[in-house]
Amino acid sequence: MSARRIVLTSGKGGVGKTTTTANLGAALALRGKRVVLVDADIGLRNLDLVLGVEKRIVFDLVEVVEGRCQLRQALIKDKRLENLSILPAAQTRDKTAVSELQMSDVVAQLGELCDYVLIDCPAGIEHGFRNAIAGANEAIIVTTPEVSSIRDADRVIGKLRDRGLPVRLIVNRLRPEMVRSGDMLSVDDVTDILSAELLGIVPDDEEVIDTTNRGEPVALQSESRLAVIYDKIARRLEGDVIAFTQFGTPGFFGRLFRKAG
Amino acid sequence: MLQFIQRFFGKPPSSATAKERLRLVLLSDHLSLAPDVVEALKHDLIEVISRYVDVDVPNCDVTFEQREKEVAMLANIPILGMHPRPVPPPPPAPPPPPSRGPDLPLLDPTKTGASVAVAERPPAVEPPPAPKPAKPKASGPANGHRPTRRKRRKGMSTNTAAPATS
């Protein structure tokens, strides 16, 4: 049985693709799933750093593609979760070092080894993006509730739908107090504008910065509220129906002006 | 509290603005249209409708809604009342153009439209016909484009002086 191969993408950079990939991967692994994370951002690798495995890299994606090592040799096993592995990107090469066909082939091979392949897509919609989506059969769009992020997400959703990939949405870095005061787009606004199915809502939390500093995914901090949130997203991916936490329903003035506007 | 006061005095929350701006920009992204083109479309749409009925322009709302795979245009245009008779003359005009439209090209090849135009112009320069165009001029600007076509037709059959001025 082949794995689900999911690309996490956004168009815009800096919205939390890598953090989301690492945490969703960790949450799925915590649920007993075999997960491989692929860093498709060749030349700007970071997934290794977020997961805290940067010192253990021996081989990378480009070396696998060029046949200089076996696929299994390049996979780094997480020390905290034995069923979580990462295939790091090359840092000293550029995105043209890999073709769509090669990428698709690597992802298909990984699919034989695990239950989930999560592909961390680089920002943009050029070569790196096309590579990252080449081997995927599902997509998760990560967006923040900001105009530039949403516009880029819309563009990417269009491209993914053209390829027939099912698309779901994670709204990242939501600030409930701003939504309440009407100064930030709500999750309903975002899903309404993008007309995409919602997979998860992740509130903005300083803990992400703190845990990333240490190379420990926040999804592994059992006392963290974000760990609960990533676990819910993982369960939704598994097909469970879980109600969404209502973060920051627009308050009195938000509603008042929304109606007036 | 400061926020409350700001809100009270009419500073609207920015999320509504963000949503509207996004709707517009995504629409133009999808249609490959510049935002000013979309604005112009709204403007023209309201203008055309107000030729026929009395439109509550400040309360007109033309929005675009993103559906699964297409964009729908939704126009909510409150009508205050029907125009009294004077304005309706344009309505009868639109149906004829398709029938008369072909007529003009038909006339053009036979009588050569270009030569007609040339024929029309010289009289305009001539001082004698000048007093006559004064009357058509008065109705001309008020009615816009279609009347000018009529004048041309009249001009072709009767007097060339009137169209020459327009």
Short mmCIF file of C-alpha atoms in Angstrom, two decimals:
data_model
loop_
_atom_site.label_atom_id
_atom_site.label_comp_id
_atom_site.label_asym_id
_atom_site.label_seq_id
_atom_site.Cartn_x
_atom_site.Cartn_y
_atom_site.Cartn_z
CA MET A 1 0.00 0.00 0.00
CA SER A 2 1.42 3.30 -1.06
CA ALA A 3 1.72 6.27 1.26
CA ARG A 4 -0.16 9.53 1.14
CA ARG A 5 2.18 12.05 -0.44
CA ILE A 6 1.28 15.53 0.71
CA VAL A 7 2.98 18.74 -0.35
CA LEU A 8 2.84 21.73 2.02
CA THR A 9 2.98 24.93 0.04
CA SER A 10 1.97 28.57 0.22
CA GLY A 11 3.40 30.64 -2.61
CA LYS A 12 4.54 33.33 -0.22
CA GLY A 13 7.60 32.79 1.93
CA GLY A 14 7.72 33.09 5.69
CA VAL A 15 4.18 31.95 6.46
CA GLY A 16 5.28 28.83 8.35
CA LYS A 17 5.49 26.02 5.78
CA THR A 18 8.59 24.45 7.31
CA THR A 19 7.34 24.78 10.88
CA THR A 20 3.99 23.30 9.88
CA THR A 21 5.66 20.42 8.01
CA ALA A 22 7.86 19.59 11.00
CA ASN A 23 5.03 19.76 13.53
CA LEU A 24 2.44 17.96 11.47
CA GLY A 25 5.02 15.25 10.75
CA ALA A 26 5.79 14.96 14.46
CA ALA A 27 2.08 14.84 15.34
CA LEU A 28 1.45 12.06 12.82
CA ALA A 29 4.49 10.15 14.07
CA LEU A 30 3.22 10.51 17.63
CA ARG A 31 0.04 8.82 16.48
CA GLY A 32 2.12 5.87 15.34
CA LYS A 33 2.28 6.68 11.64
CA ARG A 34 5.51 6.17 9.70
CA VAL A 35 6.40 9.59 8.35
CA VAL A 36 9.12 10.87 6.03
CA LEU A 37 9.59 14.62 5.68
CA VAL A 38 11.20 15.84 2.46
CA ASP A 39 12.88 19.23 2.31
CA ALA A 40 12.35 20.31 -1.29
CA ASP A 41 13.89 23.74 -0.73
CA ILE A 42 17.22 23.02 -2.42
CA GLY A 43 19.80 25.68 -1.65
CA LEU A 44 17.83 27.04 1.33
CA ARG A 45 17.35 24.01 3.53
CA ASN A 46 15.82 24.60 6.95
CA LEU A 47 13.64 21.65 7.83
CA ASP A 48 16.71 19.95 9.37
CA LEU A 49 17.27 22.97 11.62
CA VAL A 50 13.65 23.17 12.76
CA LEU A 51 13.78 19.46 13.66
CA GLY A 52 17.18 19.74 15.29
CA VAL A 53 18.92 17.17 13.05
CA GLU A 54 21.23 19.58 11.23
CA LYS A 55 24.41 18.04 12.63
CA ARG A 56 23.51 14.55 11.48
CA ILE A 57 23.23 15.19 7.75
CA VAL A 58 25.51 12.95 5.68
CA PHE A 59 23.78 12.75 2.31
CA ASP A 60 21.04 14.87 0.78
CA LEU A 61 18.26 14.81 -1.81
CA VAL A 62 20.50 15.84 -4.71
CA GLU A 63 23.01 13.10 -3.92
CA VAL A 64 20.18 10.56 -3.90
CA VAL A 65 18.97 11.83 -7.28
CA GLU A 66 22.48 11.72 -8.71
CA GLY A 67 22.90 8.15 -7.50
CA ARG A 68 25.79 8.93 -5.15
CA CYS A 69 24.06 7.21 -2.24
CA GLN A 70 21.11 4.97 -1.47
CA LEU A 71 17.84 6.61 -0.55
CA ARG A 72 17.89 4.96 2.89
CA GLN A 73 21.38 6.29 3.57
CA ALA A 74 20.20 9.87 3.13
CA LEU A 75 17.25 9.50 5.50
CA ILE A 76 17.86 10.85 9.01
CA LYS A 77 15.90 9.17 11.75
CA ASP A 78 14.55 11.42 14.46
CA LYS A 79 15.98 10.48 17.85
CA ARG A 80 12.77 11.30 19.71
CA LEU A 81 10.36 9.54 17.36
CA GLU A 82 11.65 6.41 15.70
CA ASN A 83 9.02 6.43 12.96
CA LEU A 84 9.86 9.98 11.84
CA SER A 85 12.59 10.54 9.24
CA ILE A 86 13.76 13.45 7.16
CA LEU A 87 15.31 13.63 3.72
CA PRO A 88 17.31 16.88 3.76
CA ALA A 89 17.75 19.20 0.81
CA ALA A 90 21.18 20.07 -0.57
CA GLN A 91 22.44 23.39 0.73
CA THR A 92 25.16 24.12 -1.80
CA ARG A 93 23.20 23.38 -4.97
CA ASP A 94 20.34 25.17 -6.68
CA LYS A 95 16.85 24.06 -7.55
CA THR A 96 17.70 23.09 -11.12
CA ALA A 97 19.86 20.23 -9.76
CA VAL A 98 16.69 18.10 -9.61
CA SER A 99 14.05 17.57 -12.28
CA GLU A 100 10.33 17.01 -11.75
CA LEU A 101 10.65 13.44 -12.92
CA GLN A 102 13.53 12.72 -10.52
CA MET A 103 11.66 14.28 -7.64
CA SER A 104 8.53 12.35 -8.46
CA ASP A 105 10.58 9.16 -8.53
CA VAL A 106 12.20 9.82 -5.13
CA VAL A 107 8.83 10.59 -3.54
CA ALA A 108 7.34 7.43 -5.02
CA GLN A 109 10.21 5.38 -3.56
CA LEU A 110 9.72 7.02 -0.16
CA GLY A 111 6.05 6.17 -0.41
CA GLU A 112 6.98 2.49 -0.27
CA LEU A 113 8.73 2.99 3.07
CA CYS A 114 6.13 4.84 5.09
CA ASP A 115 2.50 5.96 5.58
CA TYR A 116 2.98 9.68 4.97
CA VAL A 117 5.44 11.63 2.83
CA LEU A 118 5.22 15.32 3.71
CA ILE A 119 7.01 17.58 1.22
CA ASP A 120 8.12 21.01 2.39
CA CYS A 121 7.82 23.20 -0.69
CA PRO A 122 10.02 26.26 -1.29
CA ALA A 123 8.38 29.66 -1.63
CA GLY A 124 7.48 30.82 -5.13
CA ILE A 125 5.81 29.12 -8.07
CA GLU A 126 8.85 28.40 -10.20
CA HIS A 127 11.10 25.40 -10.64
CA GLY A 128 11.31 24.49 -6.95
CA PHE A 129 7.52 24.60 -6.61
CA ARG A 130 7.00 22.42 -9.66
CA ASN A 131 9.51 19.92 -8.29
CA ALA A 132 7.88 19.85 -4.88
CA ILE A 133 4.40 19.15 -6.22
CA ALA A 134 5.58 16.68 -8.86
CA GLY A 135 5.39 13.61 -6.64
CA ALA A 136 2.47 14.67 -4.46
CA ASN A 137 -1.08 13.41 -4.62
CA GLU A 138 -2.51 15.86 -2.06
CA ALA A 139 -1.72 19.42 -1.04
CA ILE A 140 -1.94 21.48 2.11
CA ILE A 141 -1.89 25.23 1.69
CA VAL A 142 -0.40 27.16 4.59
CA THR A 143 -1.57 30.76 4.76
CA THR A 144 -1.59 33.54 7.33
CA PRO A 145 -4.63 35.84 7.57
CA GLU A 146 -2.86 38.59 5.62
CA VAL A 147 -3.67 39.94 2.19
CA SER A 148 -0.36 39.10 0.52
CA SER A 149 -0.32 35.56 1.87
CA ILE A 150 -3.93 34.95 0.81
CA ARG A 151 -3.40 36.30 -2.67
CA ASP A 152 -0.39 34.04 -3.17
CA ALA A 153 -2.28 31.10 -1.70
CA ASP A 154 -5.05 31.73 -4.22
CA ARG A 155 -2.57 31.61 -7.06
CA VAL A 156 -1.04 28.38 -5.81
CA ILE A 157 -4.46 26.80 -5.24
CA GLY A 158 -5.29 27.55 -8.87
CA LYS A 159 -2.13 25.81 -10.04
CA LEU A 160 -2.70 22.78 -7.80
CA ARG A 161 -6.32 22.38 -8.86
CA ASP A 162 -5.23 22.55 -12.49
CA ARG A 163 -3.11 19.49 -11.74
CA GLY A 164 -6.04 17.79 -10.06
CA LEU A 165 -4.53 17.79 -6.56
CA PRO A 166 -7.02 18.00 -3.70
CA VAL A 167 -6.28 21.10 -1.64
CA ARG A 168 -6.85 21.78 2.05
CA LEU A 169 -6.03 24.82 4.09
CA ILE A 170 -4.16 25.53 7.31
CA VAL A 171 -4.62 29.09 8.58
CA ASN A 172 -1.43 29.83 10.45
CA ARG A 173 -0.49 32.51 12.97
CA LEU A 174 -4.00 33.66 13.70
CA ARG A 175 -4.23 36.31 16.41
CA PRO A 176 -7.61 35.82 18.09
CA GLU A 177 -7.63 39.21 19.84
CA MET A 178 -7.11 40.98 16.51
CA VAL A 179 -9.89 38.97 14.89
CA ARG A 180 -12.17 39.91 17.78
CA SER A 181 -11.45 43.60 17.29
CA GLY A 182 -11.96 43.29 13.55
CA ASP A 183 -8.35 44.08 12.70
CA MET A 184 -7.51 40.69 11.26
CA LEU A 185 -9.31 38.54 8.73
CA SER A 186 -11.12 35.68 10.45
CA VAL A 187 -10.77 32.04 9.45
CA ASP A 188 -14.22 32.23 7.85
CA ASP A 189 -13.05 35.19 5.78
CA VAL A 190 -10.00 33.28 4.59
CA THR A 191 -11.84 30.08 3.69
CA ASP A 192 -14.56 32.15 2.07
CA ILE A 193 -12.12 34.07 -0.12
CA LEU A 194 -10.09 31.00 -1.06
CA SER A 195 -13.09 28.63 -1.24
CA ALA A 196 -10.95 25.79 0.06
CA GLU A 197 -11.62 23.15 2.68
CA LEU A 198 -10.21 23.97 6.10
CA LEU A 199 -7.82 21.49 7.69
CA GLY A 200 -6.56 23.45 10.67
CA ILE A 201 -6.23 26.73 12.52
CA VAL A 202 -2.97 27.49 14.30
CA PRO A 203 -2.92 30.56 16.55
CA ASP A 204 0.16 32.73 16.69
CA ASP A 205 2.27 31.59 19.61
CA GLU A 206 5.68 32.66 20.87
CA GLU A 207 6.30 29.10 21.93
CA VAL A 208 6.95 28.20 18.29
CA ILE A 209 9.94 30.55 18.20
CA ASP A 210 11.19 29.22 21.51
CA THR A 211 10.95 25.55 20.54
CA THR A 212 12.35 26.19 17.05
CA ASN A 213 15.35 27.88 18.68
CA ARG A 214 16.03 24.56 20.40
CA GLY A 215 15.27 22.38 17.38
CA GLU A 216 12.38 20.69 19.16
CA PRO A 217 9.05 20.70 17.35
CA VAL A 218 6.35 22.25 19.54
CA ALA A 219 4.11 19.29 18.66
CA LEU A 220 6.35 17.20 20.95
CA GLN A 221 5.83 19.45 23.97
CA SER A 222 2.97 17.56 25.54
CA GLU A 223 1.96 20.46 27.79
CA SER A 224 1.73 22.90 24.87
CA ARG A 225 -1.65 23.98 23.51
CA LEU A 226 -0.09 23.88 20.03
CA ALA A 227 0.70 20.19 20.46
CA VAL A 228 -3.03 19.63 20.91
CA ILE A 229 -3.76 21.70 17.82
CA TYR A 230 -1.27 19.84 15.61
CA ASP A 231 -2.62 16.57 16.92
CA LYS A 232 -6.12 17.62 15.84
CA ILE A 233 -4.82 18.46 12.38
CA ALA A 234 -3.13 15.06 12.20
CA ARG A 235 -6.39 13.36 13.20
CA ARG A 236 -8.33 15.33 10.58
CA LEU A 237 -5.81 14.13 8.01
CA GLU A 238 -6.56 10.62 9.20
CA GLY A 239 -10.21 11.23 8.46
CA ASP A 240 -11.54 12.03 11.95
CA VAL A 241 -14.18 14.72 12.13
CA ILE A 242 -13.10 17.19 14.80
CA ALA A 243 -14.79 20.52 15.45
CA PHE A 244 -12.63 23.58 14.92
CA THR A 245 -11.76 25.70 17.92
CA GLN A 246 -13.31 29.11 17.43
CA PHE A 247 -10.40 31.49 17.69
CA GLY A 248 -11.47 35.09 17.90
CA THR A 249 -14.99 35.32 16.59
CA PRO A 250 -15.38 38.94 15.49
CA GLY A 251 -16.61 41.04 18.43
CA PHE A 252 -19.30 43.67 18.56
CA PHE A 253 -17.49 46.27 16.48
CA GLY A 254 -16.14 43.69 14.07
CA ARG A 255 -19.65 42.42 13.41
CA LEU A 256 -21.13 45.90 13.31
CA PHE A 257 -18.73 47.13 10.68
CA ARG A 258 -18.81 43.87 8.80
CA LYS A 259 -22.54 44.30 8.37
CA ALA A 260 -22.19 47.94 7.49
CA GLY A 261 -19.40 47.16 5.07
CA MET B 1 -10.37 51.89 25.82
CA LEU B 2 -8.54 54.01 23.26
CA GLN B 3 -9.50 51.43 20.69
CA PHE B 4 -13.09 51.65 21.80
CA ILE B 5 -13.07 55.42 21.38
CA GLN B 6 -11.43 55.16 17.96
CA ARG B 7 -14.09 52.68 16.90
CA PHE B 8 -16.83 54.86 18.30
CA PHE B 9 -15.67 57.75 16.21
CA GLY B 10 -15.83 55.80 13.05
CA LYS B 11 -12.46 54.21 12.35
CA PRO B 12 -13.62 50.99 10.72
CA PRO B 13 -11.75 47.74 11.43
CA SER B 14 -9.26 46.91 8.75
CA SER B 15 -10.36 43.30 8.22
CA ALA B 16 -13.43 44.37 6.23
CA THR B 17 -11.21 46.55 4.07
CA ALA B 18 -8.77 43.66 3.62
CA LYS B 19 -11.54 41.34 2.55
CA GLU B 20 -12.96 43.73 -0.01
CA ARG B 21 -9.52 44.54 -1.40
CA LEU B 22 -8.71 40.86 -1.68
CA ARG B 23 -11.96 40.10 -3.45
CA LEU B 24 -11.20 42.74 -6.01
CA VAL B 25 -7.56 41.85 -6.54
CA LEU B 26 -8.28 38.12 -6.82
CA LEU B 27 -11.01 38.83 -9.30
CA SER B 28 -8.65 40.78 -11.49
CA ASP B 29 -6.00 38.07 -11.02
CA HIS B 30 -8.49 35.50 -12.25
CA LEU B 31 -9.77 37.59 -15.09
CA SER B 32 -6.34 39.01 -15.91
CA LEU B 33 -7.85 42.45 -15.54
CA ALA B 34 -6.30 45.44 -13.88
CA PRO B 35 -8.19 46.66 -10.77
CA ASP B 36 -9.03 49.96 -12.46
CA VAL B 37 -10.69 48.03 -15.28
CA VAL B 38 -12.92 46.29 -12.77
CA GLU B 39 -13.79 49.65 -11.22
CA ALA B 40 -14.59 51.05 -14.66
CA LEU B 41 -16.81 48.04 -15.35
CA LYS B 42 -18.79 48.77 -12.18
CA HIS B 43 -19.12 52.41 -13.11
CA ASP B 44 -20.29 51.72 -16.66
CA LEU B 45 -22.74 49.08 -15.53
CA ILE B 46 -24.46 51.53 -13.18
CA GLU B 47 -24.36 54.23 -15.82
CA VAL B 48 -26.07 52.07 -18.44
CA ILE B 49 -28.83 51.01 -16.06
CA SER B 50 -29.43 54.58 -14.94
CA ARG B 51 -30.22 55.52 -18.55
CA TYR B 52 -33.38 53.48 -18.28
CA VAL B 53 -34.39 53.73 -14.64
CA ASP B 54 -33.70 56.12 -11.80
CA VAL B 55 -30.93 54.43 -9.84
CA ASP B 56 -30.00 55.01 -6.21
CA VAL B 57 -26.33 55.41 -7.14
CA PRO B 58 -24.81 55.84 -3.64
CA ASN B 59 -26.42 52.55 -2.56
CA CYS B 60 -25.42 50.59 -5.61
CA ASP B 61 -23.37 47.55 -4.81
CA VAL B 62 -21.57 45.56 -7.44
CA THR B 63 -19.55 42.68 -6.05
CA PHE B 64 -17.84 39.64 -7.36
CA GLU B 65 -18.16 36.30 -5.71
CA GLN B 66 -15.61 33.56 -5.99
CA ARG B 67 -17.27 30.25 -6.65
CA GLU B 68 -15.55 26.90 -6.85
CA LYS B 69 -14.20 27.44 -10.34
CA GLU B 70 -15.62 30.69 -11.57
CA VAL B 71 -16.35 34.23 -10.51
CA ALA B 72 -19.93 35.49 -10.36
CA MET B 73 -20.83 39.16 -10.60
CA LEU B 74 -23.60 40.20 -8.26
CA ALA B 75 -25.18 43.60 -8.77
CA ASN B 76 -27.55 45.04 -6.20
CA ILE B 77 -28.90 48.21 -7.80
CA PRO B 78 -31.81 49.85 -5.96
CA ILE B 79 -34.28 51.54 -8.33
CA LEU B 80 -35.87 54.74 -7.09
CA GLY B 81 -38.33 55.01 -9.95
CA MET B 82 -38.76 54.84 -13.67
CA HIS B 83 -37.57 57.76 -15.74
CA PRO B 84 -40.31 59.98 -17.11
CA ARG B 85 -40.85 59.68 -20.86
CA PRO B 86 -38.18 62.17 -22.06
CA VAL B 87 -35.27 59.81 -21.45
CA PRO B 88 -36.72 56.59 -22.90
CA PRO B 89 -36.05 57.60 -26.52
CA PRO B 90 -32.77 55.69 -26.26
CA PRO B 91 -34.54 52.36 -25.44
CA PRO B 92 -36.23 52.08 -28.84
CA ALA B 93 -32.88 52.80 -30.41
CA PRO B 94 -31.05 49.66 -29.18
CA PRO B 95 -33.28 47.15 -30.98
CA PRO B 96 -32.94 48.94 -34.33
CA PRO B 97 -29.14 49.04 -34.41
CA PRO B 98 -28.82 45.34 -35.18
CA SER B 99 -31.24 45.81 -38.07
CA ARG B 100 -30.04 49.24 -39.02
CA GLY B 101 -26.48 48.41 -38.22
CA PRO B 102 -26.19 46.18 -41.25
CA ASP B 103 -27.94 48.94 -43.20
CA LEU B 104 -25.13 51.33 -42.60
CA PRO B 105 -22.40 49.01 -43.81
CA LEU B 106 -24.67 48.19 -46.73
CA LEU B 107 -24.98 51.85 -47.47
CA ASP B 108 -21.29 52.33 -47.01
CA PRO B 109 -20.11 49.90 -49.66
CA THR B 110 -22.67 51.14 -52.15
CA LYS B 111 -22.40 54.83 -51.48
CA THR B 112 -18.92 54.53 -49.95
CA GLY B 113 -19.13 55.71 -46.37
CA ALA B 114 -15.78 57.38 -46.59
CA SER B 115 -16.89 59.59 -49.40
CA VAL B 116 -20.04 60.46 -47.48
CA ALA B 117 -17.92 61.58 -44.58
CA VAL B 118 -15.80 63.65 -46.87
CA ALA B 119 -18.91 65.11 -48.41
CA GLU B 120 -20.23 65.97 -44.98
CA ARG B 121 -17.22 67.83 -43.81
CA PRO B 122 -16.88 70.58 -46.35
CA PRO B 123 -20.33 72.06 -45.63
CA ALA B 124 -19.32 72.43 -41.99
CA VAL B 125 -16.53 74.74 -42.98
CA GLU B 126 -18.90 76.75 -45.05
CA PRO B 127 -20.43 79.60 -43.08
CA PRO B 128 -23.98 79.44 -44.55
CA PRO B 129 -25.14 76.12 -43.02
CA ALA B 130 -23.84 77.15 -39.61
CA PRO B 131 -27.12 78.50 -38.25
CA LYS B 132 -28.89 75.18 -38.93
CA PRO B 133 -26.50 72.99 -36.92
CA ALA B 134 -27.21 75.12 -33.86
CA LYS B 135 -30.49 73.27 -33.23
CA PRO B 136 -29.15 69.74 -33.55
CA LYS B 137 -26.22 70.74 -31.38
CA ALA B 138 -28.55 71.47 -28.48
CA SER B 139 -30.04 67.98 -28.52
CA GLY B 140 -26.79 66.31 -29.47
CA PRO B 141 -24.76 66.56 -26.25
CA ALA B 142 -27.76 65.67 -24.09
CA ASN B 143 -28.41 62.35 -25.76
CA GLY B 144 -24.92 61.02 -26.17
CA HIS B 145 -23.69 58.62 -28.85
CA ARG B 146 -26.81 57.24 -30.44
CA PRO B 147 -28.31 60.56 -31.49
CA THR B 148 -25.16 61.35 -33.41
CA ARG B 149 -25.71 58.22 -35.48
CA ARG B 150 -29.25 59.33 -36.20
CA LYS B 151 -28.07 62.70 -37.24
CA ARG B 152 -25.73 61.06 -39.65
CA ARG B 153 -28.53 59.07 -41.15
CA LYS B 154 -30.61 62.18 -41.43
CA GLY B 155 -27.65 63.97 -42.83
CA MET B 156 -27.12 61.35 -45.47
CA SER B 157 -30.69 61.53 -46.60
CA THR B 158 -31.37 65.21 -46.11
CA ASN B 159 -28.91 67.75 -44.89
CA THR B 160 -25.19 67.10 -44.61
CA ALA B 161 -24.58 70.20 -42.58
CA ALA B 162 -25.88 68.83 -39.26
CA PRO B 163 -23.61 65.77 -38.97
CA ALA B 164 -20.66 67.74 -40.12
CA THR B 165 -20.66 69.77 -36.94
CA SER B 166 -20.78 66.76 -34.62
#
